[in-house]
Coordinates of C-alpha atoms in Angstrom, one line a residue:
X226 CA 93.3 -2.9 -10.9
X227 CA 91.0 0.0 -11.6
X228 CA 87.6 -1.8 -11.4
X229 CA 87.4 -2.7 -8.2
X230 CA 88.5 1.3 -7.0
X231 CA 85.5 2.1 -9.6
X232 CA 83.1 0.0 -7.5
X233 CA 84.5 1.1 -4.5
X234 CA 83.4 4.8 -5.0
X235 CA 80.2 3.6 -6.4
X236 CA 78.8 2.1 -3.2
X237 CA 80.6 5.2 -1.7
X238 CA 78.4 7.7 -3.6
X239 CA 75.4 5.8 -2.9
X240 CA 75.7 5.3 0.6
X241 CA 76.0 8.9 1.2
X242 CA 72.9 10.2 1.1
X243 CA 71.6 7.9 3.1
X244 CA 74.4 7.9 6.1
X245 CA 73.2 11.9 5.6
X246 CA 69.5 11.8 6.1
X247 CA 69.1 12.2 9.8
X248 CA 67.2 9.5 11.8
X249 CA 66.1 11.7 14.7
X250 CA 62.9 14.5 13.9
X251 CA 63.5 17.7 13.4
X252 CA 60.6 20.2 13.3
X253 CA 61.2 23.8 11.7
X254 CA 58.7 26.9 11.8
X255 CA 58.4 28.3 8.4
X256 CA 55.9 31.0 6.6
X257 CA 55.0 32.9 10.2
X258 CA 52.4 35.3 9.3
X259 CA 49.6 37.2 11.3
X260 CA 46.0 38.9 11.2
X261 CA 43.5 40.7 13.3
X262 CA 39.5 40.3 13.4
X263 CA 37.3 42.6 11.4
X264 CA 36.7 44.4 15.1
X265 CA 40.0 44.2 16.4
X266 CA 39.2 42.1 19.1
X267 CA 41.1 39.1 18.3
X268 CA 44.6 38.5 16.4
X269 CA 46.0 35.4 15.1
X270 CA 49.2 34.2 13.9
X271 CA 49.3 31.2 11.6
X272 CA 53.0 29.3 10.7
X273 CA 53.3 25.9 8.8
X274 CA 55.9 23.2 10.5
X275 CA 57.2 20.6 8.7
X276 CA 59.1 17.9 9.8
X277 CA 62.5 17.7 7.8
X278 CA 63.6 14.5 9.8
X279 CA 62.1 11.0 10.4
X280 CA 59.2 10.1 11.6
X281 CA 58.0 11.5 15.5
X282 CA 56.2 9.3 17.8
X283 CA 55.1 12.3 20.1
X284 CA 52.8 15.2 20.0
X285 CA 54.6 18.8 19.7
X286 CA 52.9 21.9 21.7
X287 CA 53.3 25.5 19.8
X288 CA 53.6 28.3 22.1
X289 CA 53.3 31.8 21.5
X290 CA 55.3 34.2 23.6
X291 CA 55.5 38.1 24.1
X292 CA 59.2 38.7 23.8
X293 CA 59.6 41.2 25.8
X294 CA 57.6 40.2 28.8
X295 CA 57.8 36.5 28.1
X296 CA 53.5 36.7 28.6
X297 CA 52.3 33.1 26.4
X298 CA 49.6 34.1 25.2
X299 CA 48.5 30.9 23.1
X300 CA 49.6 27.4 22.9
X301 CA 48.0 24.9 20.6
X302 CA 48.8 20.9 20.2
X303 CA 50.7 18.7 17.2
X304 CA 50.3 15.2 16.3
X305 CA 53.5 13.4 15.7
X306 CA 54.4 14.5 11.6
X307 CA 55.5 11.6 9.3
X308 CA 58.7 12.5 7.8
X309 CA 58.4 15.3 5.1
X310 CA 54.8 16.1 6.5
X311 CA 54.0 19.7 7.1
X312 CA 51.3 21.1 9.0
X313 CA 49.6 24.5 9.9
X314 CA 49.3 25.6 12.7
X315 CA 46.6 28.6 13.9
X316 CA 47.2 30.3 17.6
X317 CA 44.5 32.9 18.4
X318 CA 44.5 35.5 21.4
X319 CA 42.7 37.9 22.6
X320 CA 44.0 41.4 22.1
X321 CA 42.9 43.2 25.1
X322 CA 46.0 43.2 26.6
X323 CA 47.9 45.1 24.0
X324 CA 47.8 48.8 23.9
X325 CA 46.0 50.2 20.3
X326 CA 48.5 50.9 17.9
X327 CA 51.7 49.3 19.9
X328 CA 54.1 47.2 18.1
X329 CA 54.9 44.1 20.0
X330 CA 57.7 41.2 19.0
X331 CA 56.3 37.6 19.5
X332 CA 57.9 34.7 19.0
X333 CA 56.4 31.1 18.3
X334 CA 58.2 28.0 19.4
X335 CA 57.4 24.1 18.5
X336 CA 58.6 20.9 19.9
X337 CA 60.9 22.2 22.8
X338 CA 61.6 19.7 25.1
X339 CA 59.2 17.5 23.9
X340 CA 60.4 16.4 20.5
X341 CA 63.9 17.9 20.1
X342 CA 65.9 19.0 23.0
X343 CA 66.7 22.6 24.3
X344 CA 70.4 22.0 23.4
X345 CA 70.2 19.9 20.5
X346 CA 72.4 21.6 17.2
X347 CA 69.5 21.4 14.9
X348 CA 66.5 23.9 17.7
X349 CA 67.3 26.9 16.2
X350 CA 64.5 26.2 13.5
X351 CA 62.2 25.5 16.1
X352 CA 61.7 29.3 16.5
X353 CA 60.3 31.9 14.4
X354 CA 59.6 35.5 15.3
X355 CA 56.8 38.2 13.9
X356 CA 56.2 41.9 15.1
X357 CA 52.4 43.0 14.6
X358 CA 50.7 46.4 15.1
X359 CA 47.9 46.3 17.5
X360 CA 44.6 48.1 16.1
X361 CA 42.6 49.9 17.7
X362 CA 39.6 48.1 18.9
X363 CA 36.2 49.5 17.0
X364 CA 33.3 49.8 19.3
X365 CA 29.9 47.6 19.4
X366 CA 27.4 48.7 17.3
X367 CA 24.2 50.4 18.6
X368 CA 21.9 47.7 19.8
X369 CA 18.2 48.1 17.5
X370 CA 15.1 48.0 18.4
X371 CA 13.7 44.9 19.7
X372 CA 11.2 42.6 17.0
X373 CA 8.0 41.1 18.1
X374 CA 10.3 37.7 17.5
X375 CA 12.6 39.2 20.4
X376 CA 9.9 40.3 22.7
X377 CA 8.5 36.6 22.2
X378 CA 11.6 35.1 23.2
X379 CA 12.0 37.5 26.2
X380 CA 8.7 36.8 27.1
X381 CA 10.1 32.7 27.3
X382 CA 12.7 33.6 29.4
X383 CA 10.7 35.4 31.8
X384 CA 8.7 32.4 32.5
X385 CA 9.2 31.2 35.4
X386 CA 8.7 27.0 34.9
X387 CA 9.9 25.9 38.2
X388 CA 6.3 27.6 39.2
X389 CA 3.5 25.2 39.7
X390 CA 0.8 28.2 38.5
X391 CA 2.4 28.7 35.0
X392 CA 3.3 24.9 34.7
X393 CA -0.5 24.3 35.2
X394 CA -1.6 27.5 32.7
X395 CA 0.6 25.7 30.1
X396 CA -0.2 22.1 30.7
X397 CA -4.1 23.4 30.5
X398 CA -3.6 25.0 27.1
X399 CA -1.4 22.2 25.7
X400 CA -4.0 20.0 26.5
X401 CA -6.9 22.1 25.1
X402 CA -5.1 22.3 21.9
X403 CA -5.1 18.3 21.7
X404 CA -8.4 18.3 22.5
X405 CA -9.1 20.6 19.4
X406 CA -6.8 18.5 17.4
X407 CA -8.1 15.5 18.0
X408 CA -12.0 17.2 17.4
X409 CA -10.7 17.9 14.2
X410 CA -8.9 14.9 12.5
X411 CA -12.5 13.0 13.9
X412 CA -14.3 15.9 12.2
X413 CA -12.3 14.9 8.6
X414 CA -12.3 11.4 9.2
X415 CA -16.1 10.8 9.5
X416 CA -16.3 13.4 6.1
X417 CA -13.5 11.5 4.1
X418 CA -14.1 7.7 5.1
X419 CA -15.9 5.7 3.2
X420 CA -18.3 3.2 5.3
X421 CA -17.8 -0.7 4.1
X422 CA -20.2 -1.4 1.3
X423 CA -21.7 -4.7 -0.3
X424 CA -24.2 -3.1 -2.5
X425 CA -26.6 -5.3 -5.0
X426 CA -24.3 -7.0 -8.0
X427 CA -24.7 -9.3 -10.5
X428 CA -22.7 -11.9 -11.6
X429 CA -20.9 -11.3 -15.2
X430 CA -22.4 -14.6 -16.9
X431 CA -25.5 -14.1 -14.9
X432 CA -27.4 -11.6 -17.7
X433 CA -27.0 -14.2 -20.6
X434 CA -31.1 -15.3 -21.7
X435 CA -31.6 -18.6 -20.4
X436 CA -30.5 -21.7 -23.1
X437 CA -32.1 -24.5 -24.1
X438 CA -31.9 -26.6 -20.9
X439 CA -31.8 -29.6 -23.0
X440 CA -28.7 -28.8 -24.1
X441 CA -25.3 -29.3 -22.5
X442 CA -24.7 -25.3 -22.8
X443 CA -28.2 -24.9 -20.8
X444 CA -27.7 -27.9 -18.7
X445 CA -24.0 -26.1 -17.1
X446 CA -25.9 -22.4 -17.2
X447 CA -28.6 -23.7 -14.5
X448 CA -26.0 -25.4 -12.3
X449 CA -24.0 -22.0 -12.1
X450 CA -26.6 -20.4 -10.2
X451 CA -26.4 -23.2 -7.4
X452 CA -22.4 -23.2 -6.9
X453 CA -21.9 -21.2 -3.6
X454 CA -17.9 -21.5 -3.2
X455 CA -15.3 -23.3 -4.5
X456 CA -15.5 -26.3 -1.4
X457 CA -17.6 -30.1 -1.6
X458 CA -18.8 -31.3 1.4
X459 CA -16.7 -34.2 3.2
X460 CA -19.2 -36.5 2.9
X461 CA -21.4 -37.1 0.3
X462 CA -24.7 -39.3 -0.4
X463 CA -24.2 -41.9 -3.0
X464 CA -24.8 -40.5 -6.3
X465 CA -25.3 -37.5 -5.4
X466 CA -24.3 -34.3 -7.1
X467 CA -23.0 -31.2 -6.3
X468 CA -21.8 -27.7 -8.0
X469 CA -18.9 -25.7 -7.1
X470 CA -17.0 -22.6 -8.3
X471 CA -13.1 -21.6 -8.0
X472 CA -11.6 -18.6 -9.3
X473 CA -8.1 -18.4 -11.2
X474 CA -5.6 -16.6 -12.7
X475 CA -4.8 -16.4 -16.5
X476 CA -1.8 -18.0 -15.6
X477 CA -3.8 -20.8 -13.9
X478 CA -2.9 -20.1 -10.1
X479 CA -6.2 -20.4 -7.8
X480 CA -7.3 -17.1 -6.6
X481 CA -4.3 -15.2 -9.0
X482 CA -5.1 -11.8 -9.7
X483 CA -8.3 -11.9 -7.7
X484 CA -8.8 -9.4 -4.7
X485 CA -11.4 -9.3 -1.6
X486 CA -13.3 -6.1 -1.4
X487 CA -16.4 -7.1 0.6
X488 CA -16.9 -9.5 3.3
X489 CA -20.5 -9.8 4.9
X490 CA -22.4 -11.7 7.4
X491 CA -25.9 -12.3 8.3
X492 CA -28.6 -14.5 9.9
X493 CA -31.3 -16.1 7.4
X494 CA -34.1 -17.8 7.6
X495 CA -36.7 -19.9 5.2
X496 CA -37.7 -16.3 3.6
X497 CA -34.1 -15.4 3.3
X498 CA -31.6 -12.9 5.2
X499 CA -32.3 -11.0 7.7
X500 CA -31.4 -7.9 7.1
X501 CA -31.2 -6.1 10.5
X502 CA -28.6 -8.8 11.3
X503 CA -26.2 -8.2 8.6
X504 CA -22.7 -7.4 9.4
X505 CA -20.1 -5.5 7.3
X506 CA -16.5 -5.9 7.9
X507 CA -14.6 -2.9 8.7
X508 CA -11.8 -2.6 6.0
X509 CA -9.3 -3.0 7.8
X510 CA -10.0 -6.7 8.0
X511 CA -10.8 -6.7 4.4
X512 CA -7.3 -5.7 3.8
X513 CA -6.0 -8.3 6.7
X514 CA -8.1 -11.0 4.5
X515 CA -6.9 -9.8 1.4
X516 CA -3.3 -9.7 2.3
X517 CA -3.6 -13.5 3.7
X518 CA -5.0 -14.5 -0.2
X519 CA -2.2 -12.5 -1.8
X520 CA 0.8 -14.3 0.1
X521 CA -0.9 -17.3 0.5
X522 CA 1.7 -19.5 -1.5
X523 CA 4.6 -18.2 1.1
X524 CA 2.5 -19.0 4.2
X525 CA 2.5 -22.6 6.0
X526 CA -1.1 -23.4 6.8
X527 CA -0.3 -22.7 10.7
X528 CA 0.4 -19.3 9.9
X529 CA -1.7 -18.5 8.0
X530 CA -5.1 -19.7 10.4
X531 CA -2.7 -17.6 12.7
X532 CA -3.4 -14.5 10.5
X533 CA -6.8 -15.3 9.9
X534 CA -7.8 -15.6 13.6
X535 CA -8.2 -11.2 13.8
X536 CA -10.5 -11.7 11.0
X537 CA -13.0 -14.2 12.4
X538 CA -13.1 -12.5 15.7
X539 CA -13.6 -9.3 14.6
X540 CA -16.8 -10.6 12.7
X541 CA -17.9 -12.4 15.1
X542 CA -17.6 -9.7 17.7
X543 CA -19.8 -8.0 15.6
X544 CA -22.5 -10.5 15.1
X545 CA -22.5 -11.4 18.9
X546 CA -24.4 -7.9 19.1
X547 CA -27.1 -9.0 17.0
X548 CA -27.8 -12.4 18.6
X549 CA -30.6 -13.0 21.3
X550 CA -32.5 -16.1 22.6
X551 CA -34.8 -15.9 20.1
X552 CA -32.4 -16.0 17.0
X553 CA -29.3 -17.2 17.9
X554 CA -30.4 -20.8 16.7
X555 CA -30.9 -19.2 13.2
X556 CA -27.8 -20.3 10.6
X557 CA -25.4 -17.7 9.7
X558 CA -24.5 -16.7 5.8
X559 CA -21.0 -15.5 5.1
X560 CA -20.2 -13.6 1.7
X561 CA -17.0 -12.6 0.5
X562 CA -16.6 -10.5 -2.8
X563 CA -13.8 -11.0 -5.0
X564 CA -13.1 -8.7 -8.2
X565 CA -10.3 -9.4 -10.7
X566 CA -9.7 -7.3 -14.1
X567 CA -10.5 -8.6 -17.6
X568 CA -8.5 -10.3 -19.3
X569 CA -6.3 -11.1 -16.4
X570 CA -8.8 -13.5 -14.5
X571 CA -10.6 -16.5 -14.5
X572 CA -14.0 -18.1 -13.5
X573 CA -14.0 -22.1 -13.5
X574 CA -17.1 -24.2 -12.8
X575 CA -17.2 -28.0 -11.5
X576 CA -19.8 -30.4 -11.2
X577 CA -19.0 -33.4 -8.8
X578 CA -20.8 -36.8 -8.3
X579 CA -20.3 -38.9 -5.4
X580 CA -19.5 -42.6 -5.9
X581 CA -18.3 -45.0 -3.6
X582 CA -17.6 -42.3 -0.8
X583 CA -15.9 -40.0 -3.1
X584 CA -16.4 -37.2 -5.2
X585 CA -15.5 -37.9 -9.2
X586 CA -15.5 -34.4 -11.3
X587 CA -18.2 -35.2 -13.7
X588 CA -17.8 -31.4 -16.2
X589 CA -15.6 -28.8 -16.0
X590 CA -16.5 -25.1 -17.7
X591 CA -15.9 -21.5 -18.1
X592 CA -19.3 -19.5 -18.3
X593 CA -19.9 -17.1 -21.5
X594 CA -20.2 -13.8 -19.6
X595 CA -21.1 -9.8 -20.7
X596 CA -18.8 -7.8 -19.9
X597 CA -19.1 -3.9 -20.1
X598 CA -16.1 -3.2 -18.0
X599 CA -12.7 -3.3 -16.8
X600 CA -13.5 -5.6 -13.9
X601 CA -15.3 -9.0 -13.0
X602 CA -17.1 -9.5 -9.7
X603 CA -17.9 -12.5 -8.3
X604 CA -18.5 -14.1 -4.9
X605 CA -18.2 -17.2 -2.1
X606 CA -20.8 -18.0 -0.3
X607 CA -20.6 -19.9 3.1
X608 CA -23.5 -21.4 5.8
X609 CA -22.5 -21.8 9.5
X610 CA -24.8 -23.0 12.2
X611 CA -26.1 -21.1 14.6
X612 CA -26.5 -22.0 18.4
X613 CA -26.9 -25.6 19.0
X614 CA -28.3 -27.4 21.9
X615 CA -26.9 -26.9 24.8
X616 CA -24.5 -23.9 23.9
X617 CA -24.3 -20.7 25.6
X618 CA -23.3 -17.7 23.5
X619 CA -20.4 -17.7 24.9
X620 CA -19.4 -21.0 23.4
X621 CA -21.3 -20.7 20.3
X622 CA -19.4 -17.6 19.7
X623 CA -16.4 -19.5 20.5
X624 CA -16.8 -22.5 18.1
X625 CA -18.8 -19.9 15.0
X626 CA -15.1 -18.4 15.7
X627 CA -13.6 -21.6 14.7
X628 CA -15.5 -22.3 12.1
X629 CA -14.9 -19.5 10.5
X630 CA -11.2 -19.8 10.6
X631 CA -10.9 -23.4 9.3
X632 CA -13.6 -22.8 6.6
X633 CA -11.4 -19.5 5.6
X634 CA -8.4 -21.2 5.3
X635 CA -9.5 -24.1 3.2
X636 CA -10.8 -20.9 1.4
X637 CA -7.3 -19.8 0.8
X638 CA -5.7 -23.1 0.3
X639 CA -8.5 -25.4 -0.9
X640 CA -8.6 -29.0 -0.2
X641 CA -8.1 -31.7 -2.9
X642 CA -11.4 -33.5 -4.3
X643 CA -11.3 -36.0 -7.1
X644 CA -8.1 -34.1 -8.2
X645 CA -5.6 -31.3 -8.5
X646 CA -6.7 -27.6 -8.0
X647 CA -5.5 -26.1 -11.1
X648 CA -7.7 -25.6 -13.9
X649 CA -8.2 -28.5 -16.7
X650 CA -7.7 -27.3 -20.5
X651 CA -11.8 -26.8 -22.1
X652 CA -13.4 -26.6 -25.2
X653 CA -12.3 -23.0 -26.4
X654 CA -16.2 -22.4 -27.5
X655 CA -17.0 -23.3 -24.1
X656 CA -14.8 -20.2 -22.3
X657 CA -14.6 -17.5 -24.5
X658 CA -16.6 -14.7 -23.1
X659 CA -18.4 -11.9 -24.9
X660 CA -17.4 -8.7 -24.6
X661 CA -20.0 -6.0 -24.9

């Protein structure tokens, strides 16, 4: 009999709070408080409003009104407040209009109209009223002396730049300055660039006294000195034999840890080069050359003749100002100098025999070397002809450009002859430089 009347007043109890909690907002102004500027000049009167109902979907104005003349003198906006959420609120004004020293009553008013209506039981907290004391206003201080910074700027704004005579005055000396800059960055860019060298060097293994040619040791030094590159011809007499050089990593990897520092190009003849037609490539196409070697194993062959094309005609621009009718028939030399660091490089020399149309690696070998420093030089020579029969140097320019290209790019990624490109295991005796 009595448990059910106990369960009864239960859901009674807590159902109540919840029938009670309103579901309309209902803004109130709490904690109304004002302040003037340091001068006087401005007041401001600050209130927090929180909404003690649910939620609002509307913005709220605040307005602040002179009670006794009903004068608004400020009115700020409100985002809709989530239930509970309180907010303050800042309305600034201008106290000119208020005598010094007067006492005025303001009131400040939220939501009228907008999110609770005029008549509704629940406005009167919509409202809050302050009385302030208006100071009186202290005067500007005494304006000082004017800088050379504020006659500078006064001298801006007098100028007049709607006025084709000073636009021209100032267009003449911006442009005389840039004629002075640019004067000066030549001036320390022909004192602190260095010109493109290929000065005299000699090969690492190259200082060693000649061996006993007799012997396999002297029989490998005296083919070194007649490998030029690291290339065979494509064709080949029968039995015939020829040297070549490739440069590796330690780690085996052609051209690893090698660099280009030099690249040259001259006209020889029976007695030699010719030196008033050697060529020496700017850097900058050093560094384009260098940069094609370095990321050679993430470039397709298209691209990278594609990056090598800049190279070869900037050489050959150059070289077309040394030809003439006379010597344009001569063959043209192309050096490259590569330096690697000790220890971290390699030097690998072939010797090939042609049999039966192909070439059959007949001795493989790492030179003994001196060493007396941190790095090893060495270099790849190339031949190109010069004009042919028939060719204009227009063309011959043309197809030297071409040349140079392919021949560079089978530099880079070398051809296969009678085998693989990587390094075969040697005799350790046979490798080991000495280090001096």
């Amino acid at each position: 009999m009595f448990r059910p009347l106990v369960l009864v007043l239960l859901v009674l109890l807590l159902a109540g709070p919840t029938a009670a909690q309103p579901d309309t907002p209902d803004y109130a102004v709490r904690l109304i408080r004002g302040r003037f500027s340091a001068d006087g000049r401005q007041a401001v009167v600050e209130f927090e409003v929180q909404n003690i109902g649910a939620t609002a979907t509307v913005p709220a104005t605040a307005r602040l009104v002179v009670i006794a003349t009903g004068q608004e003198v400020s009115t700020a906006s409100i985002p809709p407040l989530a239930a509970t959420e309180i907010r303050t609120v800042s309305l600034p004004f201008s106290t000119a209009g208020f005598a010094p020293r007067s006492v005025e009553s303001l009131r400040a008013a939220v939501g009228i109209n907008e999110v609770e209506a005029a008549g509704s039981e629940n406005i009167q907290n919509n409202y809050a009223q302050i009385s302030l004391t208006f100071p009186a206003v202290i005067p500007p201080e005494a304006t000082p002396e004017a800088t050379p910074a504020d006659e500078t700027a006064r001298l801006l704004e007098r100028l007049r730049l709607n006025d084709p005579t000073q636009m021209l005055v100032i267009a003449g000396l911006v442009g005389a300055l840039l004629v002075v800059l640019l004067i000066a960055w030549l001036i320390l860019r022909l004192l602190f660039r260095r010109p493109p060298d290929f000065s005299n060097w000699q090969p690492a293994y190259g200082s060693l006294f000649p061996l006993d040619p007799n012997s396999t040791a002297g029989r490998r030094q005296q083919w070194q000195s007649l490998a030029q590159n690291n290339s065979l011809p494509p064709i080949g007499t029968e039995g015939s034999v020829h040297a070549c050089k490739r440069l590796f990593g330690i780690d085996g990897t052609y051209l690893s840890g090698w660099h280009i520092t030099a690249v040259r190009a001259s006209q020889y003849d029976m007695y030699g080069r010719i030196n008033r037609s050697q060529v020496l490539a700017p850097r900058r196409l050093v560094r384009r050359l260098d940069a094609v070697v370095q990321r050679k194993d993430r470039l397709t062959g298209e691209q990278i003749e594609r990056r090598l094309r800049p190279v070869a005609r900037g050489l050959v621009g150059k070289l077309r100002g040394r030809f003439n009718n006379r010597n344009a028939m001569l063959p043209i030399a192309l050096d490259l100098r590569f330096q690697g660091r000790h220890g971290e490089v390699r030097i690998l020399f072939e010797l090939y025999q042609c049999q039966y149309g192909q070439w059959h690696l007949l001795d493989q070998w790492e030179p003994e070397m001196t060493i007396s420093g941190k790095s090893i030089n060495e270099a790849y020579t190339y031949t190109f002809y010069g004009q042919r029969p028939g060719e204009t140097i227009k063309t011959f320019s043309q197809r030297l450009q071409d040349d140079l290209v392919r021949t560079l790019a089978e530099m880079v990624r070398p051809q296969v002859f009678g085998g693989d490109t990587s390094p075969t295991p040697v005799p350790t005796q046979n490798h080991v430089p000495k280090v001096e």
